[in-house]
PDB file of N, CA, C and O in Angstrom:
ATOM      1  N   UNK A   1       0.823  -1.193   0.000  1.00  0.00           N
ATOM      2  CA  UNK A   1       0.000   0.000   0.000  1.00  0.00           C
ATOM      3  C   UNK A   1       0.868   1.258   0.000  1.00  0.00           C
ATOM      4  O   UNK A   1       0.547   2.239  -0.675  1.00  0.00           O
ATOM      5  N   UNK A   2       1.978   1.203   0.737  1.00  0.00           N
ATOM      6  CA  UNK A   2       2.878   2.360   0.773  1.00  0.00           C
ATOM      7  C   UNK A   2       3.527   2.563  -0.594  1.00  0.00           C
ATOM      8  O   UNK A   2       3.613   3.699  -1.084  1.00  0.00           O
ATOM      9  N   UNK A   3       3.947   1.490  -1.221  1.00  0.00           N
ATOM     10  CA  UNK A   3       4.567   1.594  -2.547  1.00  0.00           C
ATOM     11  C   UNK A   3       3.571   2.138  -3.567  1.00  0.00           C
ATOM     12  O   UNK A   3       3.938   2.949  -4.434  1.00  0.00           O
ATOM     13  N   UNK A   4       2.337   1.742  -3.464  1.00  0.00           N
ATOM     14  CA  UNK A   4       1.303   2.234  -4.376  1.00  0.00           C
ATOM     15  C   UNK A   4       1.080   3.730  -4.154  1.00  0.00           C
ATOM     16  O   UNK A   4       0.961   4.504  -5.109  1.00  0.00           O
ATOM     17  N   UNK A   5       1.019   4.149  -2.891  1.00  0.00           N
ATOM     18  CA  UNK A   5       0.823   5.570  -2.585  1.00  0.00           C
ATOM     19  C   UNK A   5       1.990   6.408  -3.102  1.00  0.00           C
ATOM     20  O   UNK A   5       1.784   7.460  -3.717  1.00  0.00           O
ATOM     21  N   UNK A   6       3.198   5.931  -2.880  1.00  0.00           N
ATOM     22  CA  UNK A   6       4.379   6.660  -3.367  1.00  0.00           C
ATOM     23  C   UNK A   6       4.346   6.743  -4.887  1.00  0.00           C
ATOM     24  O   UNK A   6       4.607   7.806  -5.472  1.00  0.00           O
ATOM     25  N   UNK A   7       4.000   5.640  -5.523  1.00  0.00           N
ATOM     26  CA  UNK A   7       3.912   5.634  -6.987  1.00  0.00           C
ATOM     27  C   UNK A   7       2.843   6.609  -7.477  1.00  0.00           C
ATOM     28  O   UNK A   7       3.029   7.298  -8.484  1.00  0.00           O
ATOM     29  N   UNK A   8       1.728   6.647  -6.772  1.00  0.00           N
ATOM     30  CA  UNK A   8       0.658   7.568  -7.145  1.00  0.00           C
ATOM     31  C   UNK A   8       1.093   9.018  -7.068  1.00  0.00           C
ATOM     32  O   UNK A   8       0.780   9.818  -7.957  1.00  0.00           O
ATOM     33  N   UNK A   9       1.809   9.364  -6.008  1.00  0.00           N
ATOM     34  CA  UNK A   9       2.319  10.731  -5.886  1.00  0.00           C
ATOM     35  C   UNK A   9       3.356  11.028  -6.967  1.00  0.00           C
ATOM     36  O   UNK A   9       3.340  12.093  -7.584  1.00  0.00           O
ATOM     37  N   UNK A  10       4.235  10.080  -7.214  1.00  0.00           N
ATOM     38  CA  UNK A  10       5.299  10.265  -8.200  1.00  0.00           C
ATOM     39  C   UNK A  10       4.737  10.441  -9.613  1.00  0.00           C
ATOM     40  O   UNK A  10       5.215  11.265 -10.381  1.00  0.00           O
ATOM     41  N   UNK A  11       3.708   9.653  -9.938  1.00  0.00           N
ATOM     42  CA  UNK A  11       3.127   9.688 -11.280  1.00  0.00           C
ATOM     43  C   UNK A  11       2.000  10.720 -11.417  1.00  0.00           C
ATOM     44  O   UNK A  11       1.444  10.879 -12.509  1.00  0.00           O
ATOM     45  N   UNK A  12       1.651  11.388 -10.323  1.00  0.00           N
ATOM     46  CA  UNK A  12       0.599  12.417 -10.328  1.00  0.00           C
ATOM     47  C   UNK A  12      -0.710  11.868 -10.901  1.00  0.00           C
ATOM     48  O   UNK A  12      -1.275  12.435 -11.841  1.00  0.00           O
ATOM     49  N   UNK A  13      -1.190  10.768 -10.324  1.00  0.00           N
ATOM     50  CA  UNK A  13      -2.430  10.182 -10.818  1.00  0.00           C
ATOM     51  C   UNK A  13      -3.604  11.109 -10.484  1.00  0.00           C
ATOM     52  O   UNK A  13      -3.540  11.931  -9.568  1.00  0.00           O
ATOM     53  N   UNK A  14      -4.695  10.952 -11.237  1.00  0.00           N
ATOM     54  CA  UNK A  14      -5.861  11.826 -11.082  1.00  0.00           C
ATOM     55  C   UNK A  14      -6.611  11.524  -9.783  1.00  0.00           C
ATOM     56  O   UNK A  14      -6.413  10.486  -9.142  1.00  0.00           O
ATOM     57  N   UNK A  15      -7.512  12.431  -9.429  1.00  0.00           N
ATOM     58  CA  UNK A  15      -8.324  12.235  -8.225  1.00  0.00           C
ATOM     59  C   UNK A  15      -9.204  10.992  -8.346  1.00  0.00           C
ATOM     60  O   UNK A  15      -9.384  10.258  -7.376  1.00  0.00           O
ATOM     61  N   UNK A  16      -9.724  10.758  -9.515  1.00  0.00           N
ATOM     62  CA  UNK A  16     -10.547   9.558  -9.732  1.00  0.00           C
ATOM     63  C   UNK A  16      -9.715   8.292  -9.544  1.00  0.00           C
ATOM     64  O   UNK A  16     -10.170   7.325  -8.928  1.00  0.00           O
ATOM     65  N   UNK A  17      -8.509   8.308 -10.066  1.00  0.00           N
ATOM     66  CA  UNK A  17      -7.625   7.153  -9.893  1.00  0.00           C
ATOM     67  C   UNK A  17      -7.263   6.951  -8.426  1.00  0.00           C
ATOM     68  O   UNK A  17      -7.185   5.818  -7.950  1.00  0.00           O
ATOM     69  N   UNK A  18      -7.053   8.064  -7.705  1.00  0.00           N
ATOM     70  CA  UNK A  18      -6.787   7.955  -6.267  1.00  0.00           C
ATOM     71  C   UNK A  18      -7.965   7.282  -5.562  1.00  0.00           C
ATOM     72  O   UNK A  18      -7.771   6.469  -4.655  1.00  0.00           O
ATOM     73  N   UNK A  19      -9.175   7.635  -5.979  1.00  0.00           N
ATOM     74  CA  UNK A  19     -10.360   7.036  -5.371  1.00  0.00           C
ATOM     75  C   UNK A  19     -10.352   5.516  -5.548  1.00  0.00           C
ATOM     76  O   UNK A  19     -10.607   4.768  -4.601  1.00  0.00           O
ATOM     77  N   UNK A  20     -10.023   5.069  -6.760  1.00  0.00           N
ATOM     78  CA  UNK A  20      -9.966   3.625  -7.005  1.00  0.00           C
ATOM     79  C   UNK A  20      -8.888   2.955  -6.157  1.00  0.00           C
ATOM     80  O   UNK A  20      -9.095   1.869  -5.610  1.00  0.00           O
ATOM     81  N   UNK A  21      -7.744   3.599  -6.051  1.00  0.00           N
ATOM     82  CA  UNK A  21      -6.642   3.038  -5.254  1.00  0.00           C
ATOM     83  C   UNK A  21      -7.042   2.955  -3.779  1.00  0.00           C
ATOM     84  O   UNK A  21      -6.782   1.951  -3.102  1.00  0.00           O
ATOM     85  N   UNK A  22      -7.674   4.004  -3.275  1.00  0.00           N
ATOM     86  CA  UNK A  22      -8.106   4.011  -1.870  1.00  0.00           C
ATOM     87  C   UNK A  22      -9.152   2.932  -1.614  1.00  0.00           C
ATOM     88  O   UNK A  22      -9.086   2.217  -0.610  1.00  0.00           O
ATOM     89  N   UNK A  23     -10.101   2.795  -2.531  1.00  0.00           N
ATOM     90  CA  UNK A  23     -11.130   1.757  -2.378  1.00  0.00           C
ATOM     91  C   UNK A  23     -10.501   0.366  -2.392  1.00  0.00           C
ATOM     92  O   UNK A  23     -10.845  -0.492  -1.565  1.00  0.00           O
ATOM     93  N   UNK A  24      -9.581   0.136  -3.309  1.00  0.00           N
ATOM     94  CA  UNK A  24      -8.934  -1.179  -3.401  1.00  0.00           C
ATOM     95  C   UNK A  24      -8.141  -1.489  -2.137  1.00  0.00           C
ATOM     96  O   UNK A  24      -8.215  -2.600  -1.602  1.00  0.00           O
ATOM     97  N   UNK A  25      -7.406  -0.502  -1.641  1.00  0.00           N
ATOM     98  CA  UNK A  25      -6.618  -0.698  -0.422  1.00  0.00           C
ATOM     99  C   UNK A  25      -7.529  -0.960   0.775  1.00  0.00           C
ATOM    100  O   UNK A  25      -7.294  -1.875   1.563  1.00  0.00           O
ATOM    101  N   UNK A  26      -8.587  -0.180   0.885  1.00  0.00           N
ATOM    102  CA  UNK A  26      -9.532  -0.354   1.995  1.00  0.00           C
ATOM    103  C   UNK A  26     -10.205  -1.720   1.928  1.00  0.00           C
ATOM    104  O   UNK A  26     -10.385  -2.378   2.962  1.00  0.00           O
ATOM    105  N   UNK A  27     -10.557  -2.159   0.725  1.00  0.00           N
ATOM    106  CA  UNK A  27     -11.199  -3.463   0.579  1.00  0.00           C
ATOM    107  C   UNK A  27     -10.298  -4.584   1.086  1.00  0.00           C
ATOM    108  O   UNK A  27     -10.757  -5.482   1.808  1.00  0.00           O
ATOM    109  N   UNK A  28      -9.026  -4.525   0.746  1.00  0.00           N
ATOM    110  CA  UNK A  28      -8.090  -5.556   1.210  1.00  0.00           C
ATOM    111  C   UNK A  28      -7.946  -5.504   2.732  1.00  0.00           C
ATOM    112  O   UNK A  28      -7.986  -6.539   3.410  1.00  0.00           O
ATOM    113  N   UNK A  29      -7.791  -4.302   3.283  1.00  0.00           N
ATOM    114  CA  UNK A  29      -7.642  -4.173   4.736  1.00  0.00           C
ATOM    115  C   UNK A  29      -8.895  -4.635   5.480  1.00  0.00           C
ATOM    116  O   UNK A  29      -8.798  -5.325   6.504  1.00  0.00           O
ATOM    117  N   UNK A  30     -10.064  -4.283   4.966  1.00  0.00           N
ATOM    118  CA  UNK A  30     -11.318  -4.690   5.605  1.00  0.00           C
ATOM    119  C   UNK A  30     -11.473  -6.204   5.574  1.00  0.00           C
ATOM    120  O   UNK A  30     -11.819  -6.825   6.586  1.00  0.00           O
ATOM    121  N   UNK A  31     -11.205  -6.823   4.417  1.00  0.00           N
ATOM    122  CA  UNK A  31     -11.345  -8.281   4.355  1.00  0.00           C
ATOM    123  C   UNK A  31     -10.311  -8.977   5.234  1.00  0.00           C
ATOM    124  O   UNK A  31     -10.600 -10.022   5.823  1.00  0.00           O
ATOM    125  N   UNK A  32      -9.125  -8.404   5.343  1.00  0.00           N
ATOM    126  CA  UNK A  32      -8.111  -8.997   6.222  1.00  0.00           C
ATOM    127  C   UNK A  32      -8.537  -8.909   7.687  1.00  0.00           C
ATOM    128  O   UNK A  32      -8.354  -9.869   8.456  1.00  0.00           O
ATOM    129  N   UNK A  33      -9.118  -7.792   8.086  1.00  0.00           N
ATOM    130  CA  UNK A  33      -9.619  -7.654   9.464  1.00  0.00           C
ATOM    131  C   UNK A  33     -10.742  -8.657   9.725  1.00  0.00           C
ATOM    132  O   UNK A  33     -10.772  -9.317  10.776  1.00  0.00           O
ATOM    133  N   UNK A  34     -11.667  -8.785   8.778  1.00  0.00           N
ATOM    134  CA  UNK A  34     -12.757  -9.756   8.945  1.00  0.00           C
ATOM    135  C   UNK A  34     -12.225 -11.182   8.979  1.00  0.00           C
ATOM    136  O   UNK A  34     -12.706 -12.020   9.757  1.00  0.00           O
ATOM    137  N   UNK A  35     -11.222 -11.481   8.148  1.00  0.00           N
ATOM    138  CA  UNK A  35     -10.605 -12.803   8.159  1.00  0.00           C
ATOM    139  C   UNK A  35      -9.996 -13.109   9.525  1.00  0.00           C
ATOM    140  O   UNK A  35     -10.176 -14.206  10.067  1.00  0.00           O
ATOM    141  N   UNK A  36      -9.296 -12.148  10.084  1.00  0.00           N
ATOM    142  CA  UNK A  36      -8.687 -12.340  11.406  1.00  0.00           C
ATOM    143  C   UNK A  36      -9.756 -12.563  12.460  1.00  0.00           C
ATOM    144  O   UNK A  36      -9.616 -13.449  13.317  1.00  0.00           O
ATOM    145  N   UNK A  37     -10.833 -11.784  12.405  1.00  0.00           N
ATOM    146  CA  UNK A  37     -11.923 -11.952  13.374  1.00  0.00           C
ATOM    147  C   UNK A  37     -12.557 -13.331  13.253  1.00  0.00           C
ATOM    148  O   UNK A  37     -12.827 -13.990  14.272  1.00  0.00           O
ATOM    149  N   UNK A  38     -12.776 -13.781  12.031  1.00  0.00           N
ATOM    150  CA  UNK A  38     -13.369 -15.112  11.823  1.00  0.00           C
ATOM    151  C   UNK A  38     -12.436 -16.195  12.342  1.00  0.00           C
ATOM    152  O   UNK A  38     -12.877 -17.143  13.003  1.00  0.00           O
ATOM    153  N   UNK A  39     -11.145 -16.072  12.058  1.00  0.00           N
ATOM    154  CA  UNK A  39     -10.191 -17.073  12.540  1.00  0.00           C
ATOM    155  C   UNK A  39     -10.152 -17.127  14.066  1.00  0.00           C
ATOM    156  O   UNK A  39     -10.120 -18.219  14.643  1.00  0.00           O
ATOM    157  N   UNK A  40     -10.171 -15.978  14.724  1.00  0.00           N
ATOM    158  CA  UNK A  40     -10.158 -15.951  16.191  1.00  0.00           C
ATOM    159  C   UNK A  40     -11.440 -16.566  16.750  1.00  0.00           C
ATOM    160  O   UNK A  40     -11.392 -17.305  17.746  1.00  0.00           O
ATOM    161  N   UNK A  41     -12.564 -16.268  16.120  1.00  0.00           N
ATOM    162  CA  UNK A  41     -13.835 -16.829  16.574  1.00  0.00           C
ATOM    163  C   UNK A  41     -13.864 -18.344  16.396  1.00  0.00           C
ATOM    164  O   UNK A  41     -14.294 -19.076  17.298  1.00  0.00           O
ATOM    165  N   UNK A  42     -13.369 -18.815  15.265  1.00  0.00           N
ATOM    166  CA  UNK A  42     -13.313 -20.260  15.022  1.00  0.00           C
ATOM    167  C   UNK A  42     -12.407 -20.928  16.050  1.00  0.00           C
ATOM    168  O   UNK A  42     -12.744 -21.987  16.586  1.00  0.00           O
ATOM    169  N   UNK A  43     -11.265 -20.312  16.350  1.00  0.00           N
ATOM    170  CA  UNK A  43     -10.360 -20.867  17.355  1.00  0.00           C
ATOM    171  C   UNK A  43     -11.024 -20.907  18.730  1.00  0.00           C
ATOM    172  O   UNK A  43     -10.791 -21.838  19.513  1.00  0.00           O
ATOM    173  N   UNK A  44     -11.865 -19.918  19.028  1.00  0.00           N
ATOM    174  CA  UNK A  44     -12.553 -19.865  20.314  1.00  0.00           C
ATOM    175  C   UNK A  44     -13.588 -20.976  20.447  1.00  0.00           C
ATOM    176  O   UNK A  44     -13.634 -21.658  21.473  1.00  0.00           O
ATOM    177  N   UNK A  45     -14.374 -21.170  19.409  1.00  0.00           N
ATOM    178  CA  UNK A  45     -15.464 -22.157  19.505  1.00  0.00           C
ATOM    179  C   UNK A  45     -15.012 -23.573  19.178  1.00  0.00           C
ATOM    180  O   UNK A  45     -15.699 -24.535  19.515  1.00  0.00           O
ATOM    181  N   UNK A  46     -13.860 -23.688  18.514  1.00  0.00           N
ATOM    182  CA  UNK A  46     -13.365 -25.010  18.150  1.00  0.00           C
ATOM    183  C   UNK A  46     -11.851 -25.055  18.347  1.00  0.00           C
ATOM    184  O   UNK A  46     -11.080 -25.018  17.385  1.00  0.00           O
ATOM    185  N   UNK A  47     -11.399 -25.127  19.607  1.00  0.00           N
ATOM    186  CA  UNK A  47      -9.956 -25.068  19.876  1.00  0.00           C
ATOM    187  C   UNK A  47      -9.171 -26.269  19.344  1.00  0.00           C
ATOM    188  O   UNK A  47      -8.002 -26.142  19.013  1.00  0.00           O
ATOM    189  N   UNK A  48      -9.802 -27.411  19.249  1.00  0.00           N
ATOM    190  CA  UNK A  48      -9.129 -28.593  18.718  1.00  0.00           C
ATOM    191  C   UNK A  48      -9.269 -28.665  17.209  1.00  0.00           C
ATOM    192  O   UNK A  48      -9.888 -27.807  16.578  1.00  0.00           O
ATOM    193  N   UNK A  49      -8.683 -29.711  16.620  1.00  0.00           N
ATOM    194  CA  UNK A  49      -8.785 -29.876  15.174  1.00  0.00           C
ATOM    195  C   UNK A  49     -10.224 -30.170  14.796  1.00  0.00           C
ATOM    196  O   UNK A  49     -10.894 -31.005  15.406  1.00  0.00           O
ATOM    197  N   UNK A  50     -10.705 -29.467  13.776  1.00  0.00           N
ATOM    198  CA  UNK A  50     -12.042 -29.692  13.271  1.00  0.00           C
ATOM    199  C   UNK A  50     -11.999 -29.385  11.774  1.00  0.00           C
ATOM    200  O   UNK A  50     -11.646 -28.268  11.378  1.00  0.00           O
ATOM    201  N   UNK A  51     -12.355 -30.348  10.959  1.00  0.00           N
ATOM    202  CA  UNK A  51     -12.282 -30.183   9.511  1.00  0.00           C
ATOM    203  C   UNK A  51     -13.164 -29.028   9.027  1.00  0.00           C
ATOM    204  O   UNK A  51     -12.760 -28.224   8.181  1.00  0.00           O
ATOM    205  N   UNK A  52     -14.354 -28.913   9.567  1.00  0.00           N
ATOM    206  CA  UNK A  52     -15.265 -27.837   9.171  1.00  0.00           C
ATOM    207  C   UNK A  52     -14.704 -26.467   9.569  1.00  0.00           C
ATOM    208  O   UNK A  52     -14.801 -25.496   8.810  1.00  0.00           O
ATOM    209  N   UNK A  53     -14.089 -26.391  10.742  1.00  0.00           N
ATOM    210  CA  UNK A  53     -13.469 -25.133  11.181  1.00  0.00           C
ATOM    211  C   UNK A  53     -12.359 -24.732  10.209  1.00  0.00           C
ATOM    212  O   UNK A  53     -12.212 -23.547   9.871  1.00  0.00           O
ATOM    213  N   UNK A  54     -11.602 -25.687   9.747  1.00  0.00           N
ATOM    214  CA  UNK A  54     -10.556 -25.411   8.768  1.00  0.00           C
ATOM    215  C   UNK A  54     -11.125 -24.893   7.458  1.00  0.00           C
ATOM    216  O   UNK A  54     -10.570 -23.978   6.846  1.00  0.00           O
ATOM    217  N   UNK A  55     -12.264 -25.441   7.040  1.00  0.00           N
ATOM    218  CA  UNK A  55     -12.903 -24.968   5.806  1.00  0.00           C
ATOM    219  C   UNK A  55     -13.396 -23.538   5.962  1.00  0.00           C
ATOM    220  O   UNK A  55     -13.286 -22.732   5.034  1.00  0.00           O
ATOM    221  N   UNK A  56     -13.937 -23.214   7.140  1.00  0.00           N
ATOM    222  CA  UNK A  56     -14.398 -21.844   7.396  1.00  0.00           C
ATOM    223  C   UNK A  56     -13.220 -20.877   7.291  1.00  0.00           C
ATOM    224  O   UNK A  56     -13.324 -19.813   6.671  1.00  0.00           O
ATOM    225  N   UNK A  57     -12.095 -21.248   7.883  1.00  0.00           N
ATOM    226  CA  UNK A  57     -10.904 -20.398   7.798  1.00  0.00           C
ATOM    227  C   UNK A  57     -10.424 -20.254   6.353  1.00  0.00           C
ATOM    228  O   UNK A  57     -10.013 -19.172   5.932  1.00  0.00           O
ATOM    229  N   UNK A  58     -10.475 -21.340   5.601  1.00  0.00           N
ATOM    230  CA  UNK A  58     -10.055 -21.295   4.200  1.00  0.00           C
ATOM    231  C   UNK A  58     -10.954 -20.374   3.375  1.00  0.00           C
ATOM    232  O   UNK A  58     -10.480 -19.632   2.517  1.00  0.00           O
ATOM    233  N   UNK A  59     -12.242 -20.415   3.639  1.00  0.00           N
ATOM    234  CA  UNK A  59     -13.181 -19.561   2.917  1.00  0.00           C
ATOM    235  C   UNK A  59     -12.906 -18.087   3.232  1.00  0.00           C
ATOM    236  O   UNK A  59     -12.894 -17.231   2.341  1.00  0.00           O
ATOM    237  N   UNK A  60     -12.669 -17.781   4.506  1.00  0.00           N
ATOM    238  CA  UNK A  60     -12.367 -16.401   4.891  1.00  0.00           C
ATOM    239  C   UNK A  60     -11.061 -15.939   4.246  1.00  0.00           C
ATOM    240  O   UNK A  60     -10.961 -14.805   3.768  1.00  0.00           O
ATOM    241  N   UNK A  61     -10.071 -16.809   4.205  1.00  0.00           N
ATOM    242  CA  UNK A  61      -8.801 -16.469   3.553  1.00  0.00           C
ATOM    243  C   UNK A  61      -9.009 -16.284   2.052  1.00  0.00           C
ATOM    244  O   UNK A  61      -8.359 -15.434   1.427  1.00  0.00           O
ATOM    245  N   UNK A  62      -9.914 -17.057   1.478  1.00  0.00           N
ATOM    246  CA  UNK A  62     -10.239 -16.907   0.058  1.00  0.00           C
ATOM    247  C   UNK A  62     -10.812 -15.537  -0.254  1.00  0.00           C
ATOM    248  O   UNK A  62     -10.546 -14.961  -1.315  1.00  0.00           O
ATOM    249  N   UNK A  63     -11.605 -15.001   0.667  1.00  0.00           N
ATOM    250  CA  UNK A  63     -12.153 -13.659   0.475  1.00  0.00           C
ATOM    251  C   UNK A  63     -11.033 -12.626   0.431  1.00  0.00           C
ATOM    252  O   UNK A  63     -11.070 -11.698  -0.386  1.00  0.00           O
ATOM    253  N   UNK A  64     -10.043 -12.789   1.280  1.00  0.00           N
ATOM    254  CA  UNK A  64      -8.890 -11.878   1.273  1.00  0.00           C
ATOM    255  C   UNK A  64      -8.141 -12.016  -0.053  1.00  0.00           C
ATOM    256  O   UNK A  64      -7.742 -11.011  -0.664  1.00  0.00           O
ATOM    257  N   UNK A  65      -7.958 -13.234  -0.510  1.00  0.00           N
ATOM    258  CA  UNK A  65      -7.269 -13.466  -1.780  1.00  0.00           C
ATOM    259  C   UNK A  65      -7.999 -12.791  -2.937  1.00  0.00           C
ATOM    260  O   UNK A  65      -7.378 -12.158  -3.797  1.00  0.00           O
ATOM    261  N   UNK A  66      -9.324 -12.925  -2.963  1.00  0.00           N
ATOM    262  CA  UNK A  66     -10.102 -12.283  -4.026  1.00  0.00           C
ATOM    263  C   UNK A  66      -9.985 -10.766  -3.967  1.00  0.00           C
ATOM    264  O   UNK A  66      -9.850 -10.098  -5.002  1.00  0.00           O
ATOM    265  N   UNK A  67     -10.047 -10.204  -2.769  1.00  0.00           N
ATOM    266  CA  UNK A  67      -9.901  -8.753  -2.613  1.00  0.00           C
ATOM    267  C   UNK A  67      -8.519  -8.302  -3.072  1.00  0.00           C
ATOM    268  O   UNK A  67      -8.386  -7.276  -3.752  1.00  0.00           O
ATOM    269  N   UNK A  68      -7.497  -9.058  -2.719  1.00  0.00           N
ATOM    270  CA  UNK A  68      -6.134  -8.711  -3.123  1.00  0.00           C
ATOM    271  C   UNK A  68      -5.978  -8.814  -4.644  1.00  0.00           C
ATOM    272  O   UNK A  68      -5.337  -7.956  -5.267  1.00  0.00           O
ATOM    273  N   UNK A  69      -6.561  -9.835  -5.237  1.00  0.00           N
ATOM    274  CA  UNK A  69      -6.501 -10.000  -6.688  1.00  0.00           C
ATOM    275  C   UNK A  69      -7.197  -8.836  -7.389  1.00  0.00           C
ATOM    276  O   UNK A  69      -6.678  -8.285  -8.362  1.00  0.00           O
ATOM    277  N   UNK A  70      -8.364  -8.463  -6.885  1.00  0.00           N
ATOM    278  CA  UNK A  70      -9.078  -7.328  -7.448  1.00  0.00           C
ATOM    279  C   UNK A  70      -8.256  -6.047  -7.321  1.00  0.00           C
ATOM    280  O   UNK A  70      -8.212  -5.236  -8.242  1.00  0.00           O
ATOM    281  N   UNK A  71      -7.582  -5.885  -6.209  1.00  0.00           N
ATOM    282  CA  UNK A  71      -6.779  -4.671  -6.024  1.00  0.00           C
ATOM    283  C   UNK A  71      -5.600  -4.634  -7.003  1.00  0.00           C
ATOM    284  O   UNK A  71      -5.222  -3.561  -7.472  1.00  0.00           O
ATOM    285  N   UNK A  72      -5.042  -5.775  -7.320  1.00  0.00           N
ATOM    286  CA  UNK A  72      -3.967  -5.831  -8.322  1.00  0.00           C
ATOM    287  C   UNK A  72      -4.513  -5.428  -9.693  1.00  0.00           C
ATOM    288  O   UNK A  72      -3.877  -4.648 -10.425  1.00  0.00           O
ATOM    289  N   UNK A  73      -5.687  -5.930 -10.040  1.00  0.00           N
ATOM    290  CA  UNK A  73      -6.300  -5.570 -11.318  1.00  0.00           C
ATOM    291  C   UNK A  73      -6.563  -4.063 -11.367  1.00  0.00           C
ATOM    292  O   UNK A  73      -6.263  -3.401 -12.364  1.00  0.00           O
ATOM    293  N   UNK A  74      -7.108  -3.508 -10.291  1.00  0.00           N
ATOM    294  CA  UNK A  74      -7.350  -2.071 -10.232  1.00  0.00           C
ATOM    295  C   UNK A  74      -6.033  -1.307 -10.370  1.00  0.00           C
ATOM    296  O   UNK A  74      -5.946  -0.330 -11.112  1.00  0.00           O
ATOM    297  N   UNK A  75      -5.000  -1.758  -9.671  1.00  0.00           N
ATOM    298  CA  UNK A  75      -3.700  -1.117  -9.764  1.00  0.00           C
ATOM    299  C   UNK A  75      -3.154  -1.118 -11.184  1.00  0.00           C
ATOM    300  O   UNK A  75      -2.627  -0.107 -11.665  1.00  0.00           O
ATOM    301  N   UNK A  76      -3.300  -2.228 -11.868  1.00  0.00           N
ATOM    302  CA  UNK A  76      -2.841  -2.319 -13.258  1.00  0.00           C
ATOM    303  C   UNK A  76      -3.620  -1.349 -14.134  1.00  0.00           C
ATOM    304  O   UNK A  76      -3.041  -0.598 -14.932  1.00  0.00           O
ATOM    305  N   UNK A  77      -4.943  -1.353 -13.983  1.00  0.00           N
ATOM    306  CA  UNK A  77      -5.771  -0.464 -14.794  1.00  0.00           C
ATOM    307  C   UNK A  77      -5.488   1.013 -14.521  1.00  0.00           C
ATOM    308  O   UNK A  77      -5.562   1.844 -15.426  1.00  0.00           O
ATOM    309  N   UNK A  78      -5.163   1.334 -13.283  1.00  0.00           N
ATOM    310  CA  UNK A  78      -4.875   2.731 -12.930  1.00  0.00           C
ATOM    311  C   UNK A  78      -3.492   3.148 -13.409  1.00  0.00           C
ATOM    312  O   UNK A  78      -3.331   4.215 -14.005  1.00  0.00           O
ATOM    313  N   UNK A  79      -2.480   2.322 -13.179  1.00  0.00           N
ATOM    314  CA  UNK A  79      -1.104   2.756 -13.401  1.00  0.00           C
ATOM    315  C   UNK A  79      -0.596   2.572 -14.835  1.00  0.00           C
ATOM    316  O   UNK A  79       0.292   3.312 -15.248  1.00  0.00           O
ATOM    317  N   UNK A  80      -1.119   1.624 -15.574  1.00  0.00           N
ATOM    318  CA  UNK A  80      -0.616   1.392 -16.933  1.00  0.00           C
ATOM    319  C   UNK A  80      -0.664   2.655 -17.800  1.00  0.00           C
ATOM    320  O   UNK A  80       0.317   2.958 -18.489  1.00  0.00           O
ATOM    321  N   UNK A  81      -1.742   3.419 -17.797  1.00  0.00           N
ATOM    322  CA  UNK A  81      -1.744   4.630 -18.648  1.00  0.00           C
ATOM    323  C   UNK A  81      -0.677   5.654 -18.266  1.00  0.00           C
ATOM    324  O   UNK A  81      -0.287   6.483 -19.104  1.00  0.00           O
ATOM    325  N   UNK A  82      -0.197   5.625 -17.041  1.00  0.00           N
ATOM    326  CA  UNK A  82       0.815   6.596 -16.595  1.00  0.00           C
ATOM    327  C   UNK A  82       2.241   6.138 -16.887  1.00  0.00           C
ATOM    328  O   UNK A  82       3.186   6.910 -16.730  1.00  0.00           O
ATOM    329  N   UNK A  83       2.394   4.896 -17.274  1.00  0.00           N
ATOM    330  CA  UNK A  83       3.744   4.361 -17.507  1.00  0.00           C
ATOM    331  C   UNK A  83       4.150   4.412 -18.977  1.00  0.00           C
ATOM    332  O   UNK A  83       3.503   4.620 -19.858  1.00  0.00           O
TER     333      UNK A  83
END
């Protein structure tokens, strides 16, 4: 996120592009926070090994992966015209 912000300042991206970058960054951070909360809750209710608990954690991690992938696509779409 810091590298993206520095790049944005260096390349003087537009306000609209900044909006997309901020949304993408926030989406990743929000999904990561929710993933952590879900993992802690699963650990609380199922401290031992449980196959279903593992699947719940995997699904939450998948949401973070999708958000991160989307943010990469947004980053490419925003920065390519400036390069």
